XYZ file of C-alpha atoms in Angstrom:
637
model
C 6.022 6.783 -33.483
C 8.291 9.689 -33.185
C 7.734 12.983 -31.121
C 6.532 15.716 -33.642
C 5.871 19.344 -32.996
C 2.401 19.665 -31.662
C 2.217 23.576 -32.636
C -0.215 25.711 -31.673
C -0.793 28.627 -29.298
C -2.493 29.855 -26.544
C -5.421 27.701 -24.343
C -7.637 27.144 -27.505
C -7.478 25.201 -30.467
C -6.335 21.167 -30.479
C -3.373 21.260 -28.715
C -3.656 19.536 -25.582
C -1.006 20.603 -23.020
C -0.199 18.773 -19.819
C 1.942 19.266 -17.024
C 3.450 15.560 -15.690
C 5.264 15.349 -12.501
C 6.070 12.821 -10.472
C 7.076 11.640 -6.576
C 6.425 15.122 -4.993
C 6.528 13.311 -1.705
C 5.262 16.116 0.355
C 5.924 16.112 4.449
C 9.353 14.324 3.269
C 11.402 15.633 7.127
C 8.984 17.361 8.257
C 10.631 17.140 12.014
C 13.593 18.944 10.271
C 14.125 22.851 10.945
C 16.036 22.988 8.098
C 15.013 21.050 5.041
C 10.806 20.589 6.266
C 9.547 23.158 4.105
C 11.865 21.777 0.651
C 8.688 19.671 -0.619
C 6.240 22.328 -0.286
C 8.230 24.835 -2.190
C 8.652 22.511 -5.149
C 5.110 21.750 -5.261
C 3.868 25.621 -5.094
C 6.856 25.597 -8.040
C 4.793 23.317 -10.146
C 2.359 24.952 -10.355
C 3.525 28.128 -10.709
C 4.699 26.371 -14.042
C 1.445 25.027 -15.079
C -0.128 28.535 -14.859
C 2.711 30.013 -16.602
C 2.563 27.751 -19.715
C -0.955 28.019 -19.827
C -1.931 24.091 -19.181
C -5.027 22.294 -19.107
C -4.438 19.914 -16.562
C -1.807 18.581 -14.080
C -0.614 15.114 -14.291
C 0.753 13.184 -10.726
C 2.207 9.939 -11.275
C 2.252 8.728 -7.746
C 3.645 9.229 -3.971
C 1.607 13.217 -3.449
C 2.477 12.101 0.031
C 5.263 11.059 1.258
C 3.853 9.537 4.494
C 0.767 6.471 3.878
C -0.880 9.029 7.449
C 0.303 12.534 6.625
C 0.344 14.703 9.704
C -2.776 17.551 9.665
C 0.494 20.253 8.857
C 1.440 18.258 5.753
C -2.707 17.809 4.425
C -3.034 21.201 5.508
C -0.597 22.614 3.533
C -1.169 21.004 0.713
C -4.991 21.903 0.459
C -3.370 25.404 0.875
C -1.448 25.108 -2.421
C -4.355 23.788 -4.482
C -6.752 25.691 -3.097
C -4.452 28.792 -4.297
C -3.711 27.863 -7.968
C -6.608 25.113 -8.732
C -9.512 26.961 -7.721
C -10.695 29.897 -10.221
C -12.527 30.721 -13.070
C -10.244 30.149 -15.652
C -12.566 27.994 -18.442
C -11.630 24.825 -18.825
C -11.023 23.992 -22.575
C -11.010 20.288 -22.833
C -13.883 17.288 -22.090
C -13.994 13.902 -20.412
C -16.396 12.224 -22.417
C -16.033 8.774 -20.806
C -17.859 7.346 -18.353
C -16.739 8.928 -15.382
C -18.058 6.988 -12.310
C -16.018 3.778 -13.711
C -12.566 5.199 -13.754
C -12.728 8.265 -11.187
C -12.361 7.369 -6.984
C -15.093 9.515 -5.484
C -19.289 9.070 -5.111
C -20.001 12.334 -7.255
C -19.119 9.964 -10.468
C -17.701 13.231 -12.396
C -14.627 15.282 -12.563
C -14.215 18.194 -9.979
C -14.288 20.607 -12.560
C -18.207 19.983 -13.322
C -19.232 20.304 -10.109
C -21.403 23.414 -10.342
C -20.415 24.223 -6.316
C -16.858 24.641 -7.077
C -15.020 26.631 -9.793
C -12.035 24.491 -11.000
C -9.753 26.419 -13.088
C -6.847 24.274 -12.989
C -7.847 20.468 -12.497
C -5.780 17.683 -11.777
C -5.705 13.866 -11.875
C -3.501 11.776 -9.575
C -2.596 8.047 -9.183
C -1.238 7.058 -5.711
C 1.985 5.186 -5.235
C 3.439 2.647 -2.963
C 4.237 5.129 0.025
C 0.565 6.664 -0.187
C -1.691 3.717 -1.421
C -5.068 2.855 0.205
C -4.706 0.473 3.252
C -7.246 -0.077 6.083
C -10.944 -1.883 6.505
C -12.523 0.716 3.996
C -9.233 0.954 2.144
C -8.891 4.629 1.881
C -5.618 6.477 0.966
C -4.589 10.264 1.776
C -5.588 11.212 -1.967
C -9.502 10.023 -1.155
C -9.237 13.051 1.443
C -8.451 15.333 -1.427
C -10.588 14.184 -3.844
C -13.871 14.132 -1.509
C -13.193 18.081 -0.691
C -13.061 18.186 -4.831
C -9.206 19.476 -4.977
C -7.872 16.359 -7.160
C -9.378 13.582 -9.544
C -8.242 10.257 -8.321
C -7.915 7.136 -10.785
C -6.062 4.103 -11.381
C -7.114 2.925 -7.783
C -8.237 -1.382 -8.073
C -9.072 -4.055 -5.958
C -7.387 -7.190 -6.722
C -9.473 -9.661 -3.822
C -6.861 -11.674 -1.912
C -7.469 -14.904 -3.581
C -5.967 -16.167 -6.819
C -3.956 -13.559 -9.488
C -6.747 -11.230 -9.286
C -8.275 -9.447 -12.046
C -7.749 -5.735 -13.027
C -9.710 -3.400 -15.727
C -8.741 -0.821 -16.474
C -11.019 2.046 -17.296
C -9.643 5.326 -19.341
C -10.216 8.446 -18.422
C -11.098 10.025 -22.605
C -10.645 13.282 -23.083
C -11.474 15.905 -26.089
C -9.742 18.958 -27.056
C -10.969 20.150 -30.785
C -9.661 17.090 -32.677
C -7.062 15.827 -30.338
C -8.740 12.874 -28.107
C -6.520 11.149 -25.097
C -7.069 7.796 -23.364
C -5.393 8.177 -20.525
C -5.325 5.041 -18.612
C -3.863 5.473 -14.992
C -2.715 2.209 -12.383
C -1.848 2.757 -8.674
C 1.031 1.193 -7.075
C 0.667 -2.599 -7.058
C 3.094 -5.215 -5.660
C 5.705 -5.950 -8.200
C 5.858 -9.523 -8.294
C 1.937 -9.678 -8.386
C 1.711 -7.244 -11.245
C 4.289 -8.879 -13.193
C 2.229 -12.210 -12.912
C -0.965 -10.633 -13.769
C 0.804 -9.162 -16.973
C 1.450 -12.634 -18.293
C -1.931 -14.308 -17.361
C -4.141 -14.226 -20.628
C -7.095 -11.981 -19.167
C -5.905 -10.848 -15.891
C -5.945 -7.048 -17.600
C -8.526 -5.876 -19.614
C -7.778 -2.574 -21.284
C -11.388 -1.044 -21.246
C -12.293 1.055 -24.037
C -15.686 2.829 -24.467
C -17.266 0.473 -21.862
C -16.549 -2.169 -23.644
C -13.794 -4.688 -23.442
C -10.835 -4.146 -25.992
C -7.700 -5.602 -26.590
C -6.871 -3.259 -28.991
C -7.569 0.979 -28.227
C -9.088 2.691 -31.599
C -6.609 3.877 -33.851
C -7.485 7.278 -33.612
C -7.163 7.699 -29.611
C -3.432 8.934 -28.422
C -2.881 6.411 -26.070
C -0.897 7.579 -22.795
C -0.591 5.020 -19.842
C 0.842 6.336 -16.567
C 2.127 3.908 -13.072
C 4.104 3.607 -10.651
C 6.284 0.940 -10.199
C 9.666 -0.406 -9.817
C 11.525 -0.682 -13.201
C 14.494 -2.470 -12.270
C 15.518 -4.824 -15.508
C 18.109 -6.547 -13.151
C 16.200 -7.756 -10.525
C 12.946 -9.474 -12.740
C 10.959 -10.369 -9.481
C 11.386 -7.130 -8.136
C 10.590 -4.849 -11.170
C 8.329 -4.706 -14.044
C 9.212 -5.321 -17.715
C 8.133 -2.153 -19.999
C 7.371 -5.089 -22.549
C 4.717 -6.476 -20.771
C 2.479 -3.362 -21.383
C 0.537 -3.572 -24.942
C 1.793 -2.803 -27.597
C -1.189 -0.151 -28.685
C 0.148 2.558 -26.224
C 1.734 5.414 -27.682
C 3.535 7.332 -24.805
C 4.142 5.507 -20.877
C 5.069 8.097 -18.014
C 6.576 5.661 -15.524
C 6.225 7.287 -11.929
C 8.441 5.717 -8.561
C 11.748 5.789 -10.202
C 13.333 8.683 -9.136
C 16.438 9.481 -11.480
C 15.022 12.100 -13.857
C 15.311 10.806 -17.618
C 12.697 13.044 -18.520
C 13.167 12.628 -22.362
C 11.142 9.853 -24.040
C 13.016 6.925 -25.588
C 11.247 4.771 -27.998
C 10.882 0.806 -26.726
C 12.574 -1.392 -29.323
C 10.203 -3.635 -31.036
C 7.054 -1.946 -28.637
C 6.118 0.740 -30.510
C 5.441 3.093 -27.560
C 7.854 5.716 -25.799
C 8.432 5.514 -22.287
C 9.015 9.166 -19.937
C 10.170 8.921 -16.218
C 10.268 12.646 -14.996
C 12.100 11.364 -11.217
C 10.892 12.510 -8.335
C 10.880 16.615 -7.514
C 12.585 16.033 -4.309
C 15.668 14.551 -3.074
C 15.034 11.253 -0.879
C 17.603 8.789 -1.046
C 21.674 10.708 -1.419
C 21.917 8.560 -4.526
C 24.097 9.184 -7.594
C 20.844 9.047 -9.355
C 19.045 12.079 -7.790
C 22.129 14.155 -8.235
C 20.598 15.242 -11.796
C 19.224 18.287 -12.306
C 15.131 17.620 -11.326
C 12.394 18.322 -14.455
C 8.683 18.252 -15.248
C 7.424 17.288 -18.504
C 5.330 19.604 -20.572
C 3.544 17.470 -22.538
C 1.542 19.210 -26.030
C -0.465 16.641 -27.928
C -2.487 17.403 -31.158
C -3.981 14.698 -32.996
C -1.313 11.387 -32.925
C 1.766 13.974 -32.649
C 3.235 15.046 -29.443
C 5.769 17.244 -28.453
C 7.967 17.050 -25.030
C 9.645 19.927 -23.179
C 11.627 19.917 -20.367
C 11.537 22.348 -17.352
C 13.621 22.258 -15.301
C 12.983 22.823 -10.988
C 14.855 25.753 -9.362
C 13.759 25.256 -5.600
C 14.520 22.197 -5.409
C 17.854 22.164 -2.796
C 20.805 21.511 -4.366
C 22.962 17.834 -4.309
C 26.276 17.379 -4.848
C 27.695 13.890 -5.376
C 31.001 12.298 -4.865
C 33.102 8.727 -4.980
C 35.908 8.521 -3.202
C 38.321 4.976 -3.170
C 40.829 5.763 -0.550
C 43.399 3.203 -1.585
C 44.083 5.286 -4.935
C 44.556 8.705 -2.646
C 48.151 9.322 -2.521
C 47.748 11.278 0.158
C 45.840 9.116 2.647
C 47.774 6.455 4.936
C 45.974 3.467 6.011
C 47.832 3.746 9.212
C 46.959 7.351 9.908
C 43.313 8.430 10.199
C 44.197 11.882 10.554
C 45.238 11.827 7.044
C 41.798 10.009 6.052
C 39.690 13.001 7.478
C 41.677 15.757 6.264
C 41.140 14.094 2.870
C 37.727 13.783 3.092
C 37.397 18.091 4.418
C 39.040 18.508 1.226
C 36.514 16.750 -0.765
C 33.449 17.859 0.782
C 34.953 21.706 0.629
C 35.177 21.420 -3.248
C 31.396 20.074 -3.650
C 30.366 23.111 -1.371
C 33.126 25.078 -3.471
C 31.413 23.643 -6.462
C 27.742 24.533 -5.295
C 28.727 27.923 -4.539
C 29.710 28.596 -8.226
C 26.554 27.059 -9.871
C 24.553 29.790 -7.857
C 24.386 33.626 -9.178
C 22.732 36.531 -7.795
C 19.080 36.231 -6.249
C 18.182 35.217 -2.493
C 20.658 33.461 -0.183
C 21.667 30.501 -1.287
C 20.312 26.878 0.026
C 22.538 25.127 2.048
C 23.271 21.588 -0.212
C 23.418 18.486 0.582
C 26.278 16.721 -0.112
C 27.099 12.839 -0.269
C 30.012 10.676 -0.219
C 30.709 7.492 -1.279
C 33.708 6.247 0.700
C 35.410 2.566 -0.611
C 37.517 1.914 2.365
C 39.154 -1.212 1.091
C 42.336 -1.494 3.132
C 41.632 1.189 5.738
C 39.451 1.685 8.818
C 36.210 3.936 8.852
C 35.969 6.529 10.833
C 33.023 7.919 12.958
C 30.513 9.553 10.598
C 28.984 11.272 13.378
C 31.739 12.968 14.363
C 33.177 14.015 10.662
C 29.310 15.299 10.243
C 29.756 17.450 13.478
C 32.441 19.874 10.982
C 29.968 20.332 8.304
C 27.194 21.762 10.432
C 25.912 25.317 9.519
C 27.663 24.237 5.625
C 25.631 21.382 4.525
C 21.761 20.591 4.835
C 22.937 16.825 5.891
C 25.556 16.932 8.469
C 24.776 13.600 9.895
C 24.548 12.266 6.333
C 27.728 13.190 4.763
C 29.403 10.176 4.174
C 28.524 6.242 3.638
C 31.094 3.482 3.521
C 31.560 0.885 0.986
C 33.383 -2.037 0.408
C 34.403 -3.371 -2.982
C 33.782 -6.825 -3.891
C 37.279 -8.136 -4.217
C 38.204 -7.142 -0.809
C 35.130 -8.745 0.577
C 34.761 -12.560 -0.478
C 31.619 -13.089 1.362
C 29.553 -10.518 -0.584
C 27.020 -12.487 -2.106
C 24.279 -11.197 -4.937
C 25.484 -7.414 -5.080
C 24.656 -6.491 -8.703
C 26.965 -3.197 -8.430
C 30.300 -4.893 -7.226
C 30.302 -2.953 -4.137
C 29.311 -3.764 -0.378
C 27.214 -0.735 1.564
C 27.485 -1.064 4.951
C 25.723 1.768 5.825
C 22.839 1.719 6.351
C 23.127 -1.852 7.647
C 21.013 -4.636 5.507
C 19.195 -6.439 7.893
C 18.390 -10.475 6.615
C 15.119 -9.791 4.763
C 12.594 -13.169 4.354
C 9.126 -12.627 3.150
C 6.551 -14.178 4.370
C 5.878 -16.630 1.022
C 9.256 -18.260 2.268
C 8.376 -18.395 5.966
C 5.059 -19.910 4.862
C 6.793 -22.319 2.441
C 9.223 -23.385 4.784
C 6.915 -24.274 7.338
C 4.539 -26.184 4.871
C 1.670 -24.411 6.316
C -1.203 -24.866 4.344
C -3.157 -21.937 4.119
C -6.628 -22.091 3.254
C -8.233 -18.970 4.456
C -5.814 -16.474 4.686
C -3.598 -15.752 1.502
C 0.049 -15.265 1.748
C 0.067 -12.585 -0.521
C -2.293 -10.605 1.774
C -0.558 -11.875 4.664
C 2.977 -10.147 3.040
C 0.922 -6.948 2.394
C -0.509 -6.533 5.972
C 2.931 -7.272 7.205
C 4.694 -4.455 4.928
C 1.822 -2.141 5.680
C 1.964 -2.700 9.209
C 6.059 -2.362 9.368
C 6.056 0.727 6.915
C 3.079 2.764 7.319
C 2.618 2.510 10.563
C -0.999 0.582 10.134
C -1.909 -0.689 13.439
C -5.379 -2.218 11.799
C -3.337 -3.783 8.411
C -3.754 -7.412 10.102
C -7.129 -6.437 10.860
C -8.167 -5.838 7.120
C -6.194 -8.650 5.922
C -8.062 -11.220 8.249
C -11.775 -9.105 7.895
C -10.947 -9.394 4.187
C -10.515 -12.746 3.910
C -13.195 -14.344 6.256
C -15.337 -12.416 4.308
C -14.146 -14.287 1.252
C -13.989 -17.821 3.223
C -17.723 -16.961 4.188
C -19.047 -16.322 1.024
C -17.833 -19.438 -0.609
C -19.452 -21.052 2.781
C -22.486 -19.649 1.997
C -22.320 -20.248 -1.821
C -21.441 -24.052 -1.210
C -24.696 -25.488 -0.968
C -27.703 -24.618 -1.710
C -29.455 -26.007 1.375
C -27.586 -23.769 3.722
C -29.746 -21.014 4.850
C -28.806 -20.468 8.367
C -29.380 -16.478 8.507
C -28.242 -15.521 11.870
C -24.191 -14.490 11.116
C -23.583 -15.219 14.635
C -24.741 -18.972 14.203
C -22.186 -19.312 11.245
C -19.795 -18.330 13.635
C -20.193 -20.428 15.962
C -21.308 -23.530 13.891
C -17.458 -22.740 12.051
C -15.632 -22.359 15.455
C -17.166 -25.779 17.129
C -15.945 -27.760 13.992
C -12.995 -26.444 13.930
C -12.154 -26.808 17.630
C -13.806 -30.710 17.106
C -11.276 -31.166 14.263
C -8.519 -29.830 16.548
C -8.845 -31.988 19.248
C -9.649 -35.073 16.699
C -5.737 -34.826 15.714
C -5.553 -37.048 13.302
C -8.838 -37.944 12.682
C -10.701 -38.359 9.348
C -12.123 -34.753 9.262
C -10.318 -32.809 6.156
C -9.236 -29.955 7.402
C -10.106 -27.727 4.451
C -11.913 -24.354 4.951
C -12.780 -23.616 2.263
C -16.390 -25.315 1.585
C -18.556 -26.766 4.629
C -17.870 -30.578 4.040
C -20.941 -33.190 4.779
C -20.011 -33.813 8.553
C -20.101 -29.382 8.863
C -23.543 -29.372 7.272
C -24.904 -32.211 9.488
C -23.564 -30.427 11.882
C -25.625 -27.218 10.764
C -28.649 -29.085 9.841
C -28.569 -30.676 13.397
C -28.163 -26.890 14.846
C -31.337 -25.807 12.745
C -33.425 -28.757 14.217
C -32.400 -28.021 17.522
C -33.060 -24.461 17.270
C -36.652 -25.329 15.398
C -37.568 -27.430 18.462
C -36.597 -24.881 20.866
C -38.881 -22.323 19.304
C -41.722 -25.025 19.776
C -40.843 -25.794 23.491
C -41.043 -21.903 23.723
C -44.435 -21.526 22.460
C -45.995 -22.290 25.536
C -46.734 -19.562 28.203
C -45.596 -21.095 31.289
C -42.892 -22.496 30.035
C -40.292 -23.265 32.793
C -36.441 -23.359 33.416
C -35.644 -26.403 31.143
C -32.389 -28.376 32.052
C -29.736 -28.613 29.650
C -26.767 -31.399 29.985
C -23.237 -30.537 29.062
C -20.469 -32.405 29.125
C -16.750 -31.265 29.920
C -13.449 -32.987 28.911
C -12.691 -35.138 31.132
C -16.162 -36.552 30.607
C -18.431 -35.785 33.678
C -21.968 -34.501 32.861
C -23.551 -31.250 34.741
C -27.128 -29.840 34.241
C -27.507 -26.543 33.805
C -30.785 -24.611 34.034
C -31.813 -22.866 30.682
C -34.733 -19.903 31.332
C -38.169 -20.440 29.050
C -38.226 -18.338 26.024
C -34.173 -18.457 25.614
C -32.954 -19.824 22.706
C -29.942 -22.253 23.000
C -27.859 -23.323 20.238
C -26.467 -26.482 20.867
C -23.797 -28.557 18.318
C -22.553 -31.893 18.014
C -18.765 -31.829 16.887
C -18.704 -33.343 14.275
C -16.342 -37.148 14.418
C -17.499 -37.000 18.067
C -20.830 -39.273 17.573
C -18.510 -42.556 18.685
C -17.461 -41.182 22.125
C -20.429 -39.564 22.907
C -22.357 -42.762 22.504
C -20.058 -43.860 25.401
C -20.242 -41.001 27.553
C -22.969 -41.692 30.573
C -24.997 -38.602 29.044
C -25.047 -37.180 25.459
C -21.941 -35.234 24.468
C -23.309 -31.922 23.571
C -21.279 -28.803 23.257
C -23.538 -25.478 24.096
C -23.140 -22.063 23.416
C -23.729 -20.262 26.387
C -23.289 -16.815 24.444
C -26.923 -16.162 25.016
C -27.978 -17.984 28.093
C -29.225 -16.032 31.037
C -27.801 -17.626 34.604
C -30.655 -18.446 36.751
C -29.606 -16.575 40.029
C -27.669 -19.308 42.386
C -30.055 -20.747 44.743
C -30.170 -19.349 48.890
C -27.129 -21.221 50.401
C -27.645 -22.875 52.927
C -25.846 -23.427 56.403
C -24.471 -27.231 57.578
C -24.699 -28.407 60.905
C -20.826 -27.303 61.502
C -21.844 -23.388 60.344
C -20.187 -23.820 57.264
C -21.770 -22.010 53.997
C -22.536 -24.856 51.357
C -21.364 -23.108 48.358
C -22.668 -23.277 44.469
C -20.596 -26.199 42.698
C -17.165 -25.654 41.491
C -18.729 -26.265 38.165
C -18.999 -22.976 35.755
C -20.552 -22.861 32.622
C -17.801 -22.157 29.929
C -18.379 -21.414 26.078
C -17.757 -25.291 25.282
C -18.982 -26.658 28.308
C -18.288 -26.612 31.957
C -15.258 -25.813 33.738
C -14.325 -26.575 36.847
C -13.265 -23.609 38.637
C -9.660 -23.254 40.418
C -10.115 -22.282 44.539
């Protein structure tokens, strides 16, 4: 389908007009005097647009935040700007007549704009990306924040479990406007090489479609899909293929990549158009974000759609340069001297440069300015230093220049897809943690590796102290359901009895080596359940012997390690939950008393008897013996 003129006028009629940006990353430096505020101005920008051209929404594909935590300045700030454009009483002209609740992140199951306690003029919906995605026990993101005070409408947000591919639906978010209708189906940030399986496994993704599951959208919907993911055709493990999505789409806005080719180019053999606006904010001195930064005004009336591009003018400006010192005539490898005064020539023309694109209006921005350096044949020189000359003329002093190396002059330089060698910033040896696990031949049972990876790049990246915490909560969870769900004659209700039932069979199997117990965790196996039933029994009798009311102290045997026996005295009316490991039947029968482990979790020490005084005057103390959670211990003096 080819772009067509959408026509129109105004707010009214059938022309649906959107706004689409994407990667705002606000609180990107926030620590720096200079460039903190460079986020925040682009974002007021953005919406200064959307008022101007008379929108009905805002579209975010991903990344709001720069930061997984923002600081209380950045959210702050932030509310600020969408509390000063978003909230009026503009009408809205256009209706989401899906069901909300199933595709919208917030327990008031509607859009903010019909909440009757706050007066939405300019609404907006918002996916998260991979720097501000959900992560901790109740897996909330910095976008849930937003969209419980009512500022944004959060969607695309799924939980894929931690076992198996996992299983996504996706619900669309359909919206009216006279006789334009939109399915606009949104997807967080999900792990690349996860995604990518989940894209090729029949019924992993269900494209949801009225509340019902479709394969194929209704004709008459314009279908628009928007994510935010890696798109990276050279690297397949590491990027998603825009042939994977269905082929019923009409128009994809692909979020996360930040080079701005804003102007949608129809997929060969797909039948869809894919849009990548690039980010509104300069993050990583690339050739790529040198391009002049755009937001998409998107105008949509019936199946035709027209595209506009607007370009950003806060945004600070970037100048970009190569520089291969062996073809400088004027540069001698011997002489660094000649090397910086080179490079002071090259960075004066790209402020030079800078200077002329500007004319008239407020003081200029300071840019920032980046240089790629192949020093093949020469020596670098200290950055630091060269950086310490551009101060008060570029935004980046410390950032000026990075060195590279090409790939003939460096014979070790092994799977570099651009023929060159970076060496700054320094590539550390990345493994992830399917390799670690896969060398080891650990075999994981209850904890998933992919979860495992997650927690570990949550915990390095976002700075999640509790990511391990989720990840393990997440799974036991899992691992105790499908205890639970194993057999119909477990009924044990007391989760504290599971736990402790689960720990004594594990530490049994443990010090069994090589034994005949399995070790698999994932279903209770016969000896666990005999185990269990035994436990129930023993608890049942208990309850009997506690019926009386004079019951006394009863004496209950444990055994340690190394095999002695020691009586311990239990208080009436105490429950004790005693377990026989299971594989330990054999030993026990050879042990002078019965082996029994005890849980001495609830048991109430009866205090230690008067001590009394030998003939020499010396105190007779209470055994060495203490009562430990698997027996008794003998206590160091």
């Amino acid at each position: 389908m080819e772009a067509a003129a959408a026509g129109g006028g105004g707010g009214g009629g059938s022309t649906l007009r959107i706004l689409v940006a994407t990667d705002c990353h606000l609180g990107y430096l926030e620590k720096d005097e200079l460039r903190r505020s460079d986020s925040f101005a682009t974002f007021e920008e953005i919406f200064s647009v959307a008022e101007k051209h008379k929108v009905d929404f805002v579209l975010l594909g991903g990344n709001l935040f720069h930061e997984n935590k923002p600081s209380r300045s950045t959210l702050v700030k932030t509310i600020e700007i969408l509390r000063r454009h978003c909230l009026n009483d503009r009408p809205v002209q256009f209706q989401v007549v899906s069901d909300e609740a199933a595709s919208l992140q917030n327990l008031f199951g509607r859009v903010n704009y019909k909440d009757p306690n706050i007066n939405v003029g300019l609404p907006v919906f918002t996916i998260h990306g991979d720097h501000d995605d959900p992560t901790g026990v109740d897996n909330l993101s910095a976008i849930d924040v937003l969209a419980a005070a009512g500022f944004v409408n959060y969607f695309g947000k799924v939980d894929l479990g931690s076992s198996g591919v996992g299983q996504i639906s996706l619900h669309p978010i359909l919206i009216t406007k006279g006789a334009t209708s939109v399915a606009l189906y949104g997807l967080g940030n999900v792990r690349e090489t996860r995604l990518s399986t989940m894209f090729q496994t029949p019924g992993a993704i269900h494209w949801m479609i009225h509340g019902s599951l479709e394969d194929m959208p209704t004709p008459n919907w314009f279908n628009i899909m928007i994510l935010h993911q890696n798109r990276r055709k050279a690297i397949p493990d590491n990027g998603i293929n825009e042939h994977l999505l269905p082929h019923s789409l009409d128009l994809v806005i692909w979020g996360h990549e930040h080079e701005c080719l804003v102007d949608p180019k129809e997929v060969p053999d797909m039948g869809f158009h894919i849009t990548q606006p690039g980010s509104s904010i300069a993050t990583s001195l690339t050739s790529a974000e040198a391009k002049q930064k755009h937001v998409l005004l998107l105008e949509i009336r019936g199946m035709k759609y027209r595209s506009t591009n607007i370009p950003l003018k806060t945004v600070r400006p970037f100048e970009y340069a190569e520089v291969v010192l062996a073809d400088q005539e004027d540069v001698d490898p011997n002489d660094e001297a000649t090397v910086h005064e080179h490079l002071d020539k090259v960075v004066g023309n790209l402020i030079e440069k800078n200077n002329r694109k500007i004319s008239g209006g407020s003081e200029p921005k300071l840019p920032l300015v980046r240089i790629k350096v192949d020093y093949s044949g020469f020596s670098t020189i200290n950055r630091q230093r060269f950086g310490q000359k551009c101060v008060g003329k570029v935004a980046n002093p410390q950032e000026v220049i990075v060195f590279t190396r090409s790939a003939k002059s460096c014979q070790n330089t092994q799977g570099n897809t651009d023929g060159s060698e970076q060496i700054y910033p320094n590539d550390l040896d990345q493994r992830t943690v399917e390799a670690l696990v896969a060398e080891s031949d650990v075999k994981m049972q209850i904890l998933q590796v992919n979860d495992l990876h997650t927690a570990l790049h949550v915990f390095v990246n976002k700075d999640d102290n509790m990511a391990f915490h989720s990840c393990l909560q997440k799974n036991t969870e899992e691992a105790k359901n499908k205890l639970t769900a194993g057999s119909s004659d477990f009924k044990i209700e007391d989760e504290e009895k599971i736990v402790v039932e689960l720990d004594g069979c594990m530490q049994a199997s443990a010090k069994g080596g090589t034994g005949s117990t399995p070790r698999s965790q994932n279903l209770p196996s016969s000896m666990a359940l005999s185990a269990f039933e035994e436990l129930k029994c023993s608890s049942d009798q208990v309850d009997q012997d506690d019926t009386g009311e004079d019951s006394h102290d009863e004496l209950v045997e444990t055994s340690s390690d190394d095999g002695e026996c020691h009586r311990l005295a239990r208080p009436g009316k105490r429950r004790v939950l005693t377990m026989v490991a299971a594989g330990s039947a054999s030993s026990s029968a050879s042990s002078g008393c019965r082996r029994r482990k005890t849980d001495l979790a609830s048991y109430r020490r009866v205090p230690p008897a008067k001590e009394e005084e030998d003939g020499g005057g010396a105190k007779k103390g209470r055994s060495p013996h203490v009562a430990g959670r698997y027996g008794a211990v003998r206590r160091n003096r």
